[in-house]
Amino acid sequence: MESLKARIETLTQEIKSIVPANAEELEAYRIRFLGTKGLVRDVFGGMKDVPAEQKKEAGQLLNAFKQLAEAHYESFSHLQQGNAGNASFADFSLPGADIALGTRHPLRIVENKIVEIFERLGFAVAEGPEIEDDWHNFTSLNMPEDHTARDMQDTFYVAQNPDWLLRTHTSSVQARVLEEGKLPVRVICPGRVYRNETISARAHCFFHQCEGLYIDENVSFADLKQTLYAFVTEMFGPDIRVRFRPSYFPFTEPSAEMDISCTVCGGSGCSLCKHTGWVEILGCGMVHPDLLRNFNIDPEKYSGFAFGMGVERITQIRYQVNDLRLYSQNDVRFLRQFTTNT
Ligand code: DAH
């Protein structure tokens, strides 16, 4: 019994001093102590020489020793090849790990819907660069350098070239399409735009717009009204009422802002419509003859309308989101609430 105790003591010290550094060293340890011809088994073999009245005590000592040897092995299990753990622990009947499916971003859901409605009305998608030059973003659209309308659209300039800037509106795509010189034109232009604004619940330094442009012979203001009315009834439902208020944009004449009856209260007054019953959704107008001339289009022959809407604004009305910052904070608790079907 004493010799058994002494042997366990020596081996315990040895085990504690072994610090395997890699899978091979760990395996060497396993073979030496825990293998079928290993030392743990060998020490258990000593039981037969222990007198009957000491067998119980010896059994306890041996079990404690075995547990220690096994625990020492487990504490280095991270070194095992491929870190796959002990193969005998793999339970292949368990269901696989879930693949987390994302959801579409609310702004993309709404943008897709806008584009889809206008495509059905015969509009094609056109896109332009987010880094624009002064001509396409401002000057060609009747906003020369000293025009006061530029004050409302301060933006970020590219240091490399003072003529380059981050576009302030998707109206720049009008210029890109018109300079191609193919008529008639019937396009919808979705995209990201930028402005030098302090970030708050109601303003951001980047947001999204959808521009529309229709130029052909004999296009009238009645076409503009009917097209936009068709759009809002598709977007918000057949009960929506609209109104046009005179407004000013340098690139259209006459210009208007379009309001829809409030989608939350139906017109009786609530916080979304600021108790007016009406919600502003876009700017529009008949394309200014000077703008057509900038692109060598004869205003005596051709006329057209244009409009521009904020995608965040439409999304806010559709989903009652009241803080613009939510769209770019990447909080999945917010983003998961939107599905393509709502
Ligand atoms: N570009 C304007 C803006 O960013 C929106 C706009 C108004 C676009 C009237 C148009 C338009 O095409 O006709 O505020």
XYZ file of C-alpha atoms in Angstrom, residues 67-290:
224
model
C -9.436 11.840 -12.624
C -6.439 14.108 -12.203
C -4.684 12.544 -15.203
C -7.812 12.927 -17.344
C -8.528 16.494 -16.199
C -4.953 17.474 -17.027
C -5.488 16.159 -20.548
C -8.807 17.992 -20.938
C -7.297 21.262 -19.808
C -5.113 21.198 -22.929
C -7.847 19.980 -25.287
C -7.664 23.274 -27.229
C -4.369 21.954 -28.655
C -6.045 19.002 -30.341
C -5.650 18.765 -34.093
C -8.079 21.121 -35.881
C -9.494 21.908 -32.442
C -12.326 19.579 -33.327
C -12.569 18.265 -29.809
C -12.814 14.623 -28.978
C -14.482 12.941 -31.939
C -16.526 10.781 -29.615
C -18.333 13.948 -28.484
C -19.580 14.835 -31.976
C -23.303 14.151 -32.229
C -24.179 14.068 -35.898
C -27.902 13.753 -35.197
C -28.068 17.337 -33.879
C -29.638 19.928 -36.222
C -27.132 22.172 -38.012
C -26.356 25.713 -36.890
C -28.853 28.259 -38.221
C -27.759 30.451 -41.095
C -28.886 33.928 -40.107
C -30.856 35.475 -42.975
C -30.708 39.232 -43.305
C -33.583 41.514 -44.252
C -33.717 44.253 -46.859
C -32.948 47.730 -45.626
C -36.169 49.798 -45.296
C -34.795 52.455 -47.647
C -34.068 49.799 -50.261
C -37.548 48.305 -49.884
C -39.081 51.723 -50.539
C -36.656 52.589 -53.345
C -37.474 49.293 -55.073
C -41.168 50.038 -54.745
C -40.795 53.548 -56.213
C -38.750 52.224 -59.139
C -41.153 49.367 -59.744
C -44.168 51.718 -59.937
C -42.452 54.051 -62.404
C -41.196 51.149 -64.486
C -44.802 50.095 -64.937
C -45.529 53.644 -66.161
C -42.826 53.260 -68.808
C -39.843 54.859 -67.059
C -36.349 53.340 -67.323
C -33.732 53.477 -64.542
C -30.774 55.828 -65.094
C -27.853 56.306 -62.744
C -25.054 58.811 -62.363
C -21.874 59.214 -60.288
C -21.970 60.289 -56.632
C -18.810 62.354 -57.157
C -20.009 64.975 -59.614
C -18.610 68.075 -61.214
C -20.024 71.553 -60.791
C -21.574 71.601 -64.283
C -23.761 68.517 -63.857
C -24.782 69.197 -60.271
C -25.345 72.966 -60.455
C -24.464 75.100 -63.457
C -26.236 73.148 -66.206
C -29.354 73.061 -64.018
C -29.621 76.862 -63.965
C -27.692 77.238 -60.735
C -24.613 79.262 -61.726
C -21.893 79.939 -59.182
C -23.485 83.043 -57.661
C -27.014 81.618 -57.481
C -28.559 81.880 -54.032
C -30.247 78.456 -54.429
C -26.773 76.958 -53.895
C -26.846 78.148 -50.291
C -29.385 75.473 -49.418
C -27.205 72.763 -50.910
C -23.765 73.121 -49.340
C -21.791 69.944 -49.830
C -18.379 68.275 -49.588
C -15.695 69.118 -52.125
C -12.877 66.867 -53.291
C -9.575 68.507 -52.301
C -7.786 67.134 -55.353
C -9.994 69.172 -57.696
C -12.182 72.107 -56.602
C -14.595 71.347 -59.454
C -15.494 67.967 -57.939
C -18.088 67.565 -55.231
C -20.416 64.999 -53.718
C -23.708 65.494 -55.563
C -26.372 67.306 -53.575
C -29.340 65.869 -55.477
C -30.144 63.265 -58.104
C -31.106 66.102 -60.482
C -27.492 65.804 -61.685
C -28.563 62.602 -63.455
C -30.973 64.724 -65.543
C -27.910 66.482 -66.930
C -26.112 63.176 -67.538
C -29.081 61.752 -69.427
C -29.800 64.887 -71.473
C -26.200 65.247 -72.658
C -26.502 61.844 -74.291
C -28.830 63.601 -76.734
C -31.380 60.840 -77.222
C -35.035 61.861 -77.173
C -37.658 61.192 -75.938
C -36.441 60.669 -72.363
C -38.402 58.925 -69.648
C -36.174 58.001 -66.688
C -36.278 57.439 -62.960
C -32.970 57.990 -61.139
C -32.553 56.593 -57.631
C -29.390 57.228 -55.645
C -27.476 58.597 -52.696
C -26.887 62.321 -52.257
C -24.857 64.409 -49.809
C -25.134 67.723 -48.009
C -23.060 69.549 -45.451
C -25.668 69.375 -42.685
C -25.357 68.874 -38.963
C -26.625 65.381 -38.218
C -29.879 65.308 -36.252
C -33.193 63.434 -36.231
C -34.351 65.548 -39.199
C -31.167 66.093 -41.232
C -28.199 64.005 -42.302
C -25.034 64.499 -44.324
C -26.154 61.775 -46.719
C -29.576 60.587 -47.785
C -31.377 59.202 -50.828
C -33.492 60.638 -53.611
C -35.395 59.482 -56.636
C -35.450 61.802 -59.605
C -37.868 61.574 -62.509
C -37.546 63.145 -65.948
C -39.890 62.971 -68.917
C -39.179 64.901 -72.120
C -41.036 64.510 -75.386
C -43.188 66.539 -77.743
C -46.387 67.901 -76.163
C -45.722 66.931 -72.558
C -47.918 69.124 -70.345
C -48.470 69.920 -66.687
C -51.555 67.671 -66.857
C -49.212 64.737 -67.647
C -47.101 65.639 -64.630
C -50.123 65.716 -62.319
C -51.572 62.478 -63.600
C -48.240 60.616 -63.453
C -47.559 61.695 -59.881
C -51.132 60.996 -58.841
C -50.818 57.474 -60.261
C -47.585 57.072 -58.312
C -48.973 58.061 -54.902
C -52.112 55.963 -55.228
C -49.905 52.952 -56.026
C -47.547 53.801 -53.181
C -50.035 54.753 -50.458
C -53.417 53.438 -51.590
C -56.403 54.622 -53.657
C -57.878 56.946 -51.007
C -54.915 59.334 -51.077
C -55.712 62.920 -52.071
C -53.085 65.272 -53.489
C -52.513 68.998 -53.717
C -49.918 71.062 -55.563
C -48.486 74.241 -54.049
C -46.582 76.760 -56.198
C -42.874 76.680 -55.400
C -39.492 77.581 -56.841
C -36.695 75.475 -58.286
C -34.118 76.926 -60.687
C -34.477 74.018 -63.108
C -38.276 74.038 -63.500
C -40.841 76.657 -64.498
C -43.507 76.582 -63.208
C -42.472 74.652 -60.097
C -44.615 73.024 -57.462
C -44.455 71.023 -54.304
C -46.789 68.079 -54.003
C -48.519 67.169 -50.737
C -50.552 64.072 -49.993
C -53.359 63.724 -47.471
C -51.916 62.430 -44.210
C -51.591 58.642 -44.242
C -51.813 58.415 -40.451
C -54.860 60.533 -39.596
C -56.453 60.725 -43.039
C -56.520 64.516 -42.837
C -57.980 65.227 -39.405
C -54.593 66.274 -37.948
C -51.780 64.456 -36.115
C -48.076 64.809 -35.365
C -46.916 63.407 -38.737
C -48.787 66.145 -40.662
C -48.173 68.713 -37.908
C -51.960 69.063 -37.622
C -52.365 70.353 -41.168
C -53.777 67.142 -42.656
C -51.167 67.327 -45.468
C -47.679 65.848 -45.841
C -45.157 67.216 -48.345
C -43.573 64.473 -50.441
C -41.821 65.903 -53.484
C -40.786 68.829 -55.639
C -41.677 68.992 -59.317
C -42.261 71.222 -62.304
C -41.992 71.728 -66.049
C -38.365 71.537 -67.186
C -37.039 75.092 -67.666
C -36.522 76.013 -71.371
C -33.006 77.323 -70.558
